[in-house]
Amino acid sequence: MGFYDLEDSGNGKRNFRSWKETARRLIQRKGLLSGLGCLAAAAAMFLVVLFPASVGVSATERQLPIYCVQRDQKVLSISFDAAWGADDTDTLIEILERYDVKATFFLVGEWVDTYPEEVKKLADAGHEVMNHSDTHPYLTQCDTDTIVKEIVDCNEKIAAITGVTPTLIRCPYGDYDNNVIETIRSLGMEPIQWSVDSLDWKGISAEEIVQRVVGSVTNGSLVLFHNAAEHTPEALPTILETLLGEGYTFVTISELLLEGEYTIDVTGQQQSA
């Protein structure tokens, strides 16, 4: 069993209201929490689902995507999954540009089919455009040939618009097993999960989104948002302002990942070999 973000359980397009609330008061609380790091956050998630405490190359051992990255510097990545709706594309691009932040967008192939101009906007703005499968299935319920087709078809659609073939994929619903992970890596791609979930897909308030993200990130965090969530455009400016004020640097996921040989520990943290 993998983790599920339930991103398609929303109600489609929604109206947004402007919101701005300072989160400076979170900085002190953040200081108390930062020591926990993405290791603790990810470890807690694994305990909930009773993950086996082993990672390796054997087919009998649990194969994991990357949940976060071991980093000494205050650097992190934010990402957006896009499976439905595109009304907020311009708004998200404008907010990210305002703070000079580049993000990683994981796009479903069917979304690419429906919104090719939005895909081009994201790429032209300098954001990283990556794979979120072609039709958004539970990949653990697919045979290997279908998994390959889901990945390759989406890659081809994105490459046709951006000129760049994705090298990263986020499994729909965060759902994976050994076969899914091994198949992804056999294609020369890296599966990416997250260590901080904004839960924006639940329709929680902008203030709650801010508290969840600002209070949880640490060095090497991977933060999950959704492109069509109800209050994300309202929460994002405060999140960026607060974390930038704390000295964090935002980079794309490809830039966050470690180069060369690496291992992935039992919490899903990528570490230098």
PDB file of C-alpha atoms in Angstrom:
ATOM      1  CA  MET A   1       0.000   0.000   0.000  1.00  0.00           C
ATOM      2  CA  GLY A   2       1.259   3.471  -0.837  1.00  0.00           C
ATOM      3  CA  PHE A   3       0.210   6.868   0.468  1.00  0.00           C
ATOM      4  CA  TYR A   4      -2.794   8.527  -1.101  1.00  0.00           C
ATOM      5  CA  ASP A   5      -3.109  12.252  -1.724  1.00  0.00           C
ATOM      6  CA  LEU A   6      -6.696  11.778  -3.035  1.00  0.00           C
ATOM      7  CA  GLU A   7      -6.174  14.674  -5.361  1.00  0.00           C
ATOM      8  CA  ASP A   8      -9.103  13.701  -7.563  1.00  0.00           C
ATOM      9  CA  SER A   9     -11.569  13.737  -4.673  1.00  0.00           C
ATOM     10  CA  GLY A  10     -12.111  17.489  -5.064  1.00  0.00           C
ATOM     11  CA  ASN A  11     -15.078  19.149  -6.666  1.00  0.00           C
ATOM     12  CA  GLY A  12     -13.408  20.530  -9.773  1.00  0.00           C
ATOM     13  CA  LYS A  13     -13.163  24.263 -10.378  1.00  0.00           C
ATOM     14  CA  ARG A  14     -13.793  26.508  -7.415  1.00  0.00           C
ATOM     15  CA  ASN A  15     -13.876  30.207  -6.760  1.00  0.00           C
ATOM     16  CA  PHE A  16     -11.081  31.792  -4.797  1.00  0.00           C
ATOM     17  CA  ARG A  17     -11.005  34.680  -2.386  1.00  0.00           C
ATOM     18  CA  SER A  18      -7.989  36.845  -1.727  1.00  0.00           C
ATOM     19  CA  TRP A  19      -6.410  36.270   1.699  1.00  0.00           C
ATOM     20  CA  LYS A  20      -3.377  37.627   3.422  1.00  0.00           C
ATOM     21  CA  GLU A  21      -2.389  36.912   6.990  1.00  0.00           C
ATOM     22  CA  THR A  22       1.011  37.176   8.529  1.00  0.00           C
ATOM     23  CA  ALA A  23       2.595  33.963   9.716  1.00  0.00           C
ATOM     24  CA  ARG A  24       5.527  35.491  11.502  1.00  0.00           C
ATOM     25  CA  ARG A  25       4.220  34.054  14.761  1.00  0.00           C
ATOM     26  CA  LEU A  26       4.936  30.643  13.327  1.00  0.00           C
ATOM     27  CA  ILE A  27       8.654  31.290  13.168  1.00  0.00           C
ATOM     28  CA  GLN A  28       9.170  30.681  16.879  1.00  0.00           C
ATOM     29  CA  ARG A  29       7.134  27.489  16.709  1.00  0.00           C
ATOM     30  CA  LYS A  30       8.992  26.568  13.569  1.00  0.00           C
ATOM     31  CA  GLY A  31      12.243  26.784  15.455  1.00  0.00           C
ATOM     32  CA  LEU A  32      10.986  24.134  17.863  1.00  0.00           C
ATOM     33  CA  LEU A  33       9.914  21.846  15.061  1.00  0.00           C
ATOM     34  CA  SER A  34      12.746  22.241  12.586  1.00  0.00           C
ATOM     35  CA  GLY A  35      14.955  19.825  14.461  1.00  0.00           C
ATOM     36  CA  LEU A  36      12.547  17.045  13.694  1.00  0.00           C
ATOM     37  CA  GLY A  37      13.295  17.344   9.983  1.00  0.00           C
ATOM     38  CA  CYS A  38      11.826  15.451   7.111  1.00  0.00           C
ATOM     39  CA  LEU A  39      13.141  12.223   8.598  1.00  0.00           C
ATOM     40  CA  ALA A  40      10.736  12.398  11.497  1.00  0.00           C
ATOM     41  CA  ALA A  41       7.831  13.495   9.339  1.00  0.00           C
ATOM     42  CA  ALA A  42       8.344  10.741   6.836  1.00  0.00           C
ATOM     43  CA  ALA A  43       9.054   8.154   9.534  1.00  0.00           C
ATOM     44  CA  ALA A  44       5.730   8.932  11.190  1.00  0.00           C
ATOM     45  CA  MET A  45       3.929   8.355   7.911  1.00  0.00           C
ATOM     46  CA  PHE A  46       5.679   5.038   7.444  1.00  0.00           C
ATOM     47  CA  LEU A  47       4.726   3.877  10.927  1.00  0.00           C
ATOM     48  CA  VAL A  48       1.099   4.630  10.218  1.00  0.00           C
ATOM     49  CA  VAL A  49       1.079   2.316   7.224  1.00  0.00           C
ATOM     50  CA  LEU A  50       3.438  -0.217   8.808  1.00  0.00           C
ATOM     51  CA  PHE A  51       6.154  -0.033   6.195  1.00  0.00           C
ATOM     52  CA  PRO A  52       8.834  -2.711   6.477  1.00  0.00           C
ATOM     53  CA  ALA A  53      12.024  -1.291   7.943  1.00  0.00           C
ATOM     54  CA  SER A  54      14.293  -2.204   5.071  1.00  0.00           C
ATOM     55  CA  VAL A  55      15.329  -0.692   1.776  1.00  0.00           C
ATOM     56  CA  GLY A  56      17.558  -2.342  -0.760  1.00  0.00           C
ATOM     57  CA  VAL A  57      17.915  -3.737  -4.224  1.00  0.00           C
ATOM     58  CA  SER A  58      16.432  -7.134  -3.532  1.00  0.00           C
ATOM     59  CA  ALA A  59      12.967  -7.743  -4.971  1.00  0.00           C
ATOM     60  CA  THR A  60      11.946  -9.032  -1.547  1.00  0.00           C
ATOM     61  CA  GLU A  61      12.668  -5.684   0.104  1.00  0.00           C
ATOM     62  CA  ARG A  62      10.598  -2.542   0.025  1.00  0.00           C
ATOM     63  CA  GLN A  63      11.455  -0.202  -2.853  1.00  0.00           C
ATOM     64  CA  LEU A  64      10.839   3.460  -2.051  1.00  0.00           C
ATOM     65  CA  PRO A  65      10.472   6.718  -3.951  1.00  0.00           C
ATOM     66  CA  ILE A  66      12.252   9.821  -2.690  1.00  0.00           C
ATOM     67  CA  TYR A  67      10.316  11.610   0.063  1.00  0.00           C
ATOM     68  CA  CYS A  68      12.948  14.201   0.984  1.00  0.00           C
ATOM     69  CA  VAL A  69      16.658  14.879   0.540  1.00  0.00           C
ATOM     70  CA  GLN A  70      19.473  15.010   3.064  1.00  0.00           C
ATOM     71  CA  ARG A  71      20.673  18.610   2.920  1.00  0.00           C
ATOM     72  CA  ASP A  72      22.783  20.676   5.290  1.00  0.00           C
ATOM     73  CA  GLN A  73      21.615  23.893   3.647  1.00  0.00           C
ATOM     74  CA  LYS A  74      18.216  25.537   4.154  1.00  0.00           C
ATOM     75  CA  VAL A  75      16.900  24.508   0.768  1.00  0.00           C
ATOM     76  CA  LEU A  76      13.618  22.876  -0.225  1.00  0.00           C
ATOM     77  CA  SER A  77      11.281  22.276  -3.161  1.00  0.00           C
ATOM     78  CA  ILE A  78       7.599  22.972  -3.671  1.00  0.00           C
ATOM     79  CA  SER A  79       5.564  20.982  -6.159  1.00  0.00           C
ATOM     80  CA  PHE A  80       2.099  21.034  -7.670  1.00  0.00           C
ATOM     81  CA  ASP A  81       0.139  18.064  -8.991  1.00  0.00           C
ATOM     82  CA  ALA A  82      -2.158  18.896 -11.915  1.00  0.00           C
ATOM     83  CA  ALA A  83      -4.933  16.452 -12.728  1.00  0.00           C
ATOM     84  CA  TRP A  84      -7.945  18.722 -13.185  1.00  0.00           C
ATOM     85  CA  GLY A  85      -8.712  22.370 -13.781  1.00  0.00           C
ATOM     86  CA  ALA A  86      -6.384  25.124 -14.937  1.00  0.00           C
ATOM     87  CA  ASP A  87      -8.051  28.360 -13.856  1.00  0.00           C
ATOM     88  CA  ASP A  88      -5.241  29.211 -11.443  1.00  0.00           C
ATOM     89  CA  THR A  89      -2.264  28.642 -13.725  1.00  0.00           C
ATOM     90  CA  ASP A  90      -1.677  32.335 -14.404  1.00  0.00           C
ATOM     91  CA  THR A  91      -2.154  33.197 -10.736  1.00  0.00           C
ATOM     92  CA  LEU A  92       0.317  30.568  -9.538  1.00  0.00           C
ATOM     93  CA  ILE A  93       2.875  31.626 -12.132  1.00  0.00           C
ATOM     94  CA  GLU A  94       2.482  35.287 -11.109  1.00  0.00           C
ATOM     95  CA  ILE A  95       2.905  34.497  -7.395  1.00  0.00           C
ATOM     96  CA  LEU A  96       5.967  32.337  -7.972  1.00  0.00           C
ATOM     97  CA  GLU A  97       7.502  34.973 -10.245  1.00  0.00           C
ATOM     98  CA  ARG A  98       6.868  37.675  -7.661  1.00  0.00           C
ATOM     99  CA  TYR A  99       9.075  35.817  -5.177  1.00  0.00           C
ATOM    100  CA  ASP A 100      11.535  34.530  -7.787  1.00  0.00           C
ATOM    101  CA  VAL A 101      10.674  30.916  -6.941  1.00  0.00           C
ATOM    102  CA  LYS A 102      10.804  28.003  -9.372  1.00  0.00           C
ATOM    103  CA  ALA A 103       8.578  25.000  -8.690  1.00  0.00           C
ATOM    104  CA  THR A 104       8.052  21.515 -10.080  1.00  0.00           C
ATOM    105  CA  PHE A 105       4.689  20.698 -11.676  1.00  0.00           C
ATOM    106  CA  PHE A 106       3.637  17.067 -12.096  1.00  0.00           C
ATOM    107  CA  LEU A 107       1.133  16.888 -14.958  1.00  0.00           C
ATOM    108  CA  VAL A 108      -1.287  14.143 -15.946  1.00  0.00           C
ATOM    109  CA  GLY A 109      -1.209  13.404 -19.679  1.00  0.00           C
ATOM    110  CA  GLU A 110      -4.933  13.985 -20.041  1.00  0.00           C
ATOM    111  CA  TRP A 111      -4.460  17.408 -18.411  1.00  0.00           C
ATOM    112  CA  VAL A 112      -1.735  18.118 -20.956  1.00  0.00           C
ATOM    113  CA  ASP A 113      -4.150  17.162 -23.746  1.00  0.00           C
ATOM    114  CA  THR A 114      -6.787  19.538 -22.403  1.00  0.00           C
ATOM    115  CA  TYR A 115      -4.515  22.449 -21.480  1.00  0.00           C
ATOM    116  CA  PRO A 116      -1.495  22.493 -23.834  1.00  0.00           C
ATOM    117  CA  GLU A 117      -1.222  26.283 -23.612  1.00  0.00           C
ATOM    118  CA  GLU A 118      -1.002  26.070 -19.813  1.00  0.00           C
ATOM    119  CA  VAL A 119       1.799  23.516 -20.088  1.00  0.00           C
ATOM    120  CA  LYS A 120       3.728  25.894 -22.330  1.00  0.00           C
ATOM    121  CA  LYS A 121       3.151  28.768 -19.899  1.00  0.00           C
ATOM    122  CA  LEU A 122       4.636  26.747 -17.051  1.00  0.00           C
ATOM    123  CA  ALA A 123       7.682  25.762 -19.087  1.00  0.00           C
ATOM    124  CA  ASP A 124       8.187  29.259 -20.487  1.00  0.00           C
ATOM    125  CA  ALA A 125       8.092  30.645 -16.926  1.00  0.00           C
ATOM    126  CA  GLY A 126      11.031  28.406 -16.044  1.00  0.00           C
ATOM    127  CA  HIS A 127       9.187  25.862 -13.949  1.00  0.00           C
ATOM    128  CA  GLU A 128       9.973  22.186 -14.082  1.00  0.00           C
ATOM    129  CA  VAL A 129       7.318  20.118 -15.874  1.00  0.00           C
ATOM    130  CA  MET A 130       7.265  16.450 -14.886  1.00  0.00           C
ATOM    131  CA  ASN A 131       5.167  13.285 -15.194  1.00  0.00           C
ATOM    132  CA  HIS A 132       2.076  12.363 -13.155  1.00  0.00           C
ATOM    133  CA  SER A 133       0.996   9.423 -15.390  1.00  0.00           C
ATOM    134  CA  ASP A 134      -1.158   9.636 -18.489  1.00  0.00           C
ATOM    135  CA  THR A 135      -4.630   8.819 -17.134  1.00  0.00           C
ATOM    136  CA  HIS A 136      -4.124   8.993 -13.328  1.00  0.00           C
ATOM    137  CA  PRO A 137      -4.746   5.333 -12.425  1.00  0.00           C
ATOM    138  CA  TYR A 138      -3.721   3.429  -9.326  1.00  0.00           C
ATOM    139  CA  LEU A 139      -0.462   2.095 -10.735  1.00  0.00           C
ATOM    140  CA  THR A 140      -0.394  -0.794  -8.255  1.00  0.00           C
ATOM    141  CA  GLN A 141      -3.475  -2.128 -10.009  1.00  0.00           C
ATOM    142  CA  CYS A 142      -1.768  -2.015 -13.419  1.00  0.00           C
ATOM    143  CA  ASP A 143       0.440  -4.636 -15.035  1.00  0.00           C
ATOM    144  CA  THR A 144       3.978  -3.698 -15.998  1.00  0.00           C
ATOM    145  CA  ASP A 145       3.161  -2.989 -19.651  1.00  0.00           C
ATOM    146  CA  THR A 146       0.378  -0.617 -18.620  1.00  0.00           C
ATOM    147  CA  ILE A 147       2.649   1.186 -16.158  1.00  0.00           C
ATOM    148  CA  VAL A 148       5.211   1.681 -18.909  1.00  0.00           C
ATOM    149  CA  LYS A 149       2.545   2.989 -21.284  1.00  0.00           C
ATOM    150  CA  GLU A 150       1.214   5.407 -18.653  1.00  0.00           C
ATOM    151  CA  ILE A 151       4.695   6.830 -18.157  1.00  0.00           C
ATOM    152  CA  VAL A 152       5.857   6.905 -21.761  1.00  0.00           C
ATOM    153  CA  ASP A 153       2.629   8.390 -23.152  1.00  0.00           C
ATOM    154  CA  CYS A 154       2.703  11.231 -20.630  1.00  0.00           C
ATOM    155  CA  ASN A 155       6.405  11.856 -21.258  1.00  0.00           C
ATOM    156  CA  GLU A 156       5.821  12.110 -24.994  1.00  0.00           C
ATOM    157  CA  LYS A 157       2.958  14.580 -24.578  1.00  0.00           C
ATOM    158  CA  ILE A 158       4.981  16.849 -22.321  1.00  0.00           C
ATOM    159  CA  ALA A 159       8.080  16.634 -24.507  1.00  0.00           C
ATOM    160  CA  ALA A 160       6.053  17.546 -27.586  1.00  0.00           C
ATOM    161  CA  ILE A 161       5.133  20.868 -25.952  1.00  0.00           C
ATOM    162  CA  THR A 162       8.161  21.732 -23.829  1.00  0.00           C
ATOM    163  CA  GLY A 163      10.918  20.054 -25.807  1.00  0.00           C
ATOM    164  CA  VAL A 164      12.094  18.357 -22.611  1.00  0.00           C
ATOM    165  CA  THR A 165      11.362  14.749 -21.658  1.00  0.00           C
ATOM    166  CA  PRO A 166      10.489  14.397 -17.948  1.00  0.00           C
ATOM    167  CA  THR A 167      12.930  12.526 -15.724  1.00  0.00           C
ATOM    168  CA  LEU A 168      10.762  12.538 -12.582  1.00  0.00           C
ATOM    169  CA  ILE A 169       7.340  11.078 -11.886  1.00  0.00           C
ATOM    170  CA  ARG A 170       4.899  11.299  -9.007  1.00  0.00           C
ATOM    171  CA  CYS A 171       2.622   8.283  -8.782  1.00  0.00           C
ATOM    172  CA  PRO A 172      -1.095   9.120  -8.768  1.00  0.00           C
ATOM    173  CA  TYR A 173      -2.536   9.085  -5.245  1.00  0.00           C
ATOM    174  CA  GLY A 174       1.013   8.492  -3.978  1.00  0.00           C
ATOM    175  CA  ASP A 175       0.235   4.819  -4.664  1.00  0.00           C
ATOM    176  CA  TYR A 176       3.143   2.470  -5.353  1.00  0.00           C
ATOM    177  CA  ASP A 177       4.613  -0.947  -4.746  1.00  0.00           C
ATOM    178  CA  ASN A 178       7.897  -2.625  -5.645  1.00  0.00           C
ATOM    179  CA  ASN A 179       6.854  -3.327  -9.220  1.00  0.00           C
ATOM    180  CA  VAL A 180       5.814   0.288  -9.779  1.00  0.00           C
ATOM    181  CA  ILE A 181       9.073   1.693  -8.399  1.00  0.00           C
ATOM    182  CA  GLU A 182      11.265  -0.814 -10.209  1.00  0.00           C
ATOM    183  CA  THR A 183       9.436  -0.201 -13.498  1.00  0.00           C
ATOM    184  CA  ILE A 184       9.866   3.571 -13.147  1.00  0.00           C
ATOM    185  CA  ARG A 185      13.579   3.259 -12.470  1.00  0.00           C
ATOM    186  CA  SER A 186      14.010   0.780 -15.334  1.00  0.00           C
ATOM    187  CA  LEU A 187      12.927   3.649 -17.600  1.00  0.00           C
ATOM    188  CA  GLY A 188      15.665   5.881 -16.195  1.00  0.00           C
ATOM    189  CA  MET A 189      13.243   7.990 -14.174  1.00  0.00           C
ATOM    190  CA  GLU A 190      13.074   8.786 -10.470  1.00  0.00           C
ATOM    191  CA  PRO A 191       9.839   8.399  -8.454  1.00  0.00           C
ATOM    192  CA  ILE A 192       9.149  11.385  -6.204  1.00  0.00           C
ATOM    193  CA  GLN A 193       6.870  11.475  -3.170  1.00  0.00           C
ATOM    194  CA  TRP A 194       6.653  14.263  -0.569  1.00  0.00           C
ATOM    195  CA  SER A 195       7.534  14.879   3.086  1.00  0.00           C
ATOM    196  CA  VAL A 196       5.182  17.834   3.701  1.00  0.00           C
ATOM    197  CA  ASP A 197       1.539  17.568   2.611  1.00  0.00           C
ATOM    198  CA  SER A 198      -0.326  20.876   2.498  1.00  0.00           C
ATOM    199  CA  LEU A 199      -3.644  18.982   2.437  1.00  0.00           C
ATOM    200  CA  ASP A 200      -4.889  21.762   0.180  1.00  0.00           C
ATOM    201  CA  TRP A 201      -7.022  19.223  -1.695  1.00  0.00           C
ATOM    202  CA  LYS A 202      -9.244  18.958   1.393  1.00  0.00           C
ATOM    203  CA  GLY A 203     -10.444  22.541   0.999  1.00  0.00           C
ATOM    204  CA  ILE A 204      -8.951  23.598   4.327  1.00  0.00           C
ATOM    205  CA  SER A 205      -8.486  27.312   4.899  1.00  0.00           C
ATOM    206  CA  ALA A 206      -5.523  29.288   3.659  1.00  0.00           C
ATOM    207  CA  GLU A 207      -4.396  29.849   7.243  1.00  0.00           C
ATOM    208  CA  GLU A 208      -4.429  26.107   7.936  1.00  0.00           C
ATOM    209  CA  ILE A 209      -2.390  25.465   4.788  1.00  0.00           C
ATOM    210  CA  VAL A 210       0.157  28.053   5.907  1.00  0.00           C
ATOM    211  CA  GLN A 211       0.410  26.518   9.372  1.00  0.00           C
ATOM    212  CA  ARG A 212       0.819  22.986   8.015  1.00  0.00           C
ATOM    213  CA  VAL A 213       3.572  23.914   5.572  1.00  0.00           C
ATOM    214  CA  VAL A 214       5.528  26.545   7.505  1.00  0.00           C
ATOM    215  CA  GLY A 215       5.376  24.477  10.675  1.00  0.00           C
ATOM    216  CA  SER A 216       6.667  21.312   9.011  1.00  0.00           C
ATOM    217  CA  VAL A 217       9.344  22.117   6.449  1.00  0.00           C
ATOM    218  CA  THR A 218      13.024  21.633   7.117  1.00  0.00           C
ATOM    219  CA  ASN A 219      16.192  21.248   5.060  1.00  0.00           C
ATOM    220  CA  GLY A 220      15.536  19.083   1.999  1.00  0.00           C
ATOM    221  CA  SER A 221      11.752  19.013   2.302  1.00  0.00           C
ATOM    222  CA  LEU A 222       9.489  18.220  -0.644  1.00  0.00           C
ATOM    223  CA  VAL A 223       6.164  20.059  -0.298  1.00  0.00           C
ATOM    224  CA  LEU A 224       2.978  18.897  -2.007  1.00  0.00           C
ATOM    225  CA  PHE A 225       0.367  21.307  -3.380  1.00  0.00           C
ATOM    226  CA  HIS A 226      -2.285  20.950  -6.075  1.00  0.00           C
ATOM    227  CA  ASN A 227      -2.785  23.341  -8.962  1.00  0.00           C
ATOM    228  CA  ALA A 228      -6.560  23.592  -8.553  1.00  0.00           C
ATOM    229  CA  ALA A 229      -6.970  23.442  -4.777  1.00  0.00           C
ATOM    230  CA  GLU A 230      -9.400  25.901  -3.259  1.00  0.00           C
ATOM    231  CA  HIS A 231      -7.179  28.075  -1.083  1.00  0.00           C
ATOM    232  CA  THR A 232      -3.650  27.442  -2.347  1.00  0.00           C
ATOM    233  CA  PRO A 233      -3.367  30.746  -4.262  1.00  0.00           C
ATOM    234  CA  GLU A 234      -4.371  32.546  -1.058  1.00  0.00           C
ATOM    235  CA  ALA A 235      -1.893  30.689   1.140  1.00  0.00           C
ATOM    236  CA  LEU A 236       1.107  30.596  -1.176  1.00  0.00           C
ATOM    237  CA  PRO A 237       2.360  34.206  -0.812  1.00  0.00           C
ATOM    238  CA  THR A 238       2.508  33.986   2.967  1.00  0.00           C
ATOM    239  CA  ILE A 239       4.247  30.613   2.827  1.00  0.00           C
ATOM    240  CA  LEU A 240       6.887  31.939   0.455  1.00  0.00           C
ATOM    241  CA  GLU A 241       7.410  35.189   2.374  1.00  0.00           C
ATOM    242  CA  THR A 242       7.725  33.392   5.692  1.00  0.00           C
ATOM    243  CA  LEU A 243      10.144  30.721   4.537  1.00  0.00           C
ATOM    244  CA  LEU A 244      12.249  33.171   2.539  1.00  0.00           C
ATOM    245  CA  GLY A 245      12.384  35.302   5.673  1.00  0.00           C
ATOM    246  CA  GLU A 246      13.675  32.288   7.593  1.00  0.00           C
ATOM    247  CA  GLY A 247      16.517  31.948   5.114  1.00  0.00           C
ATOM    248  CA  TYR A 248      15.209  29.121   2.947  1.00  0.00           C
ATOM    249  CA  THR A 249      16.031  28.864  -0.744  1.00  0.00           C
ATOM    250  CA  PHE A 250      13.505  27.317  -3.135  1.00  0.00           C
ATOM    251  CA  VAL A 251      14.768  25.124  -5.973  1.00  0.00           C
ATOM    252  CA  THR A 252      13.189  22.676  -8.394  1.00  0.00           C
ATOM    253  CA  ILE A 253      13.159  19.043  -7.366  1.00  0.00           C
ATOM    254  CA  SER A 254      15.818  18.171  -9.953  1.00  0.00           C
ATOM    255  CA  GLU A 255      18.074  20.779  -8.355  1.00  0.00           C
ATOM    256  CA  LEU A 256      17.307  19.500  -4.857  1.00  0.00           C
ATOM    257  CA  LEU A 257      18.204  15.884  -5.620  1.00  0.00           C
ATOM    258  CA  LEU A 258      21.717  14.700  -4.888  1.00  0.00           C
ATOM    259  CA  GLU A 259      24.082  13.941  -7.750  1.00  0.00           C
ATOM    260  CA  GLY A 260      26.119  10.771  -8.055  1.00  0.00           C
ATOM    261  CA  GLU A 261      25.671   7.587  -6.051  1.00  0.00           C
ATOM    262  CA  TYR A 262      22.987   7.686  -3.390  1.00  0.00           C
ATOM    263  CA  THR A 263      20.927   5.540  -1.054  1.00  0.00           C
ATOM    264  CA  ILE A 264      17.367   5.906   0.208  1.00  0.00           C
ATOM    265  CA  ASP A 265      16.862   5.195   3.891  1.00  0.00           C
ATOM    266  CA  VAL A 266      13.804   3.626   5.513  1.00  0.00           C
ATOM    267  CA  THR A 267      12.057   6.992   5.733  1.00  0.00           C
ATOM    268  CA  GLY A 268      12.497   7.719   2.033  1.00  0.00           C
ATOM    269  CA  GLN A 269      15.264  10.266   2.516  1.00  0.00           C
ATOM    270  CA  GLN A 270      17.783  10.416  -0.326  1.00  0.00           C
ATOM    271  CA  GLN A 271      21.318  10.348   1.092  1.00  0.00           C
ATOM    272  CA  SER A 272      24.792  10.365  -0.433  1.00  0.00           C
ATOM    273  CA  ALA A 273      26.179   6.845  -0.766  1.00  0.00           C
TER     274      ALA A 273
END
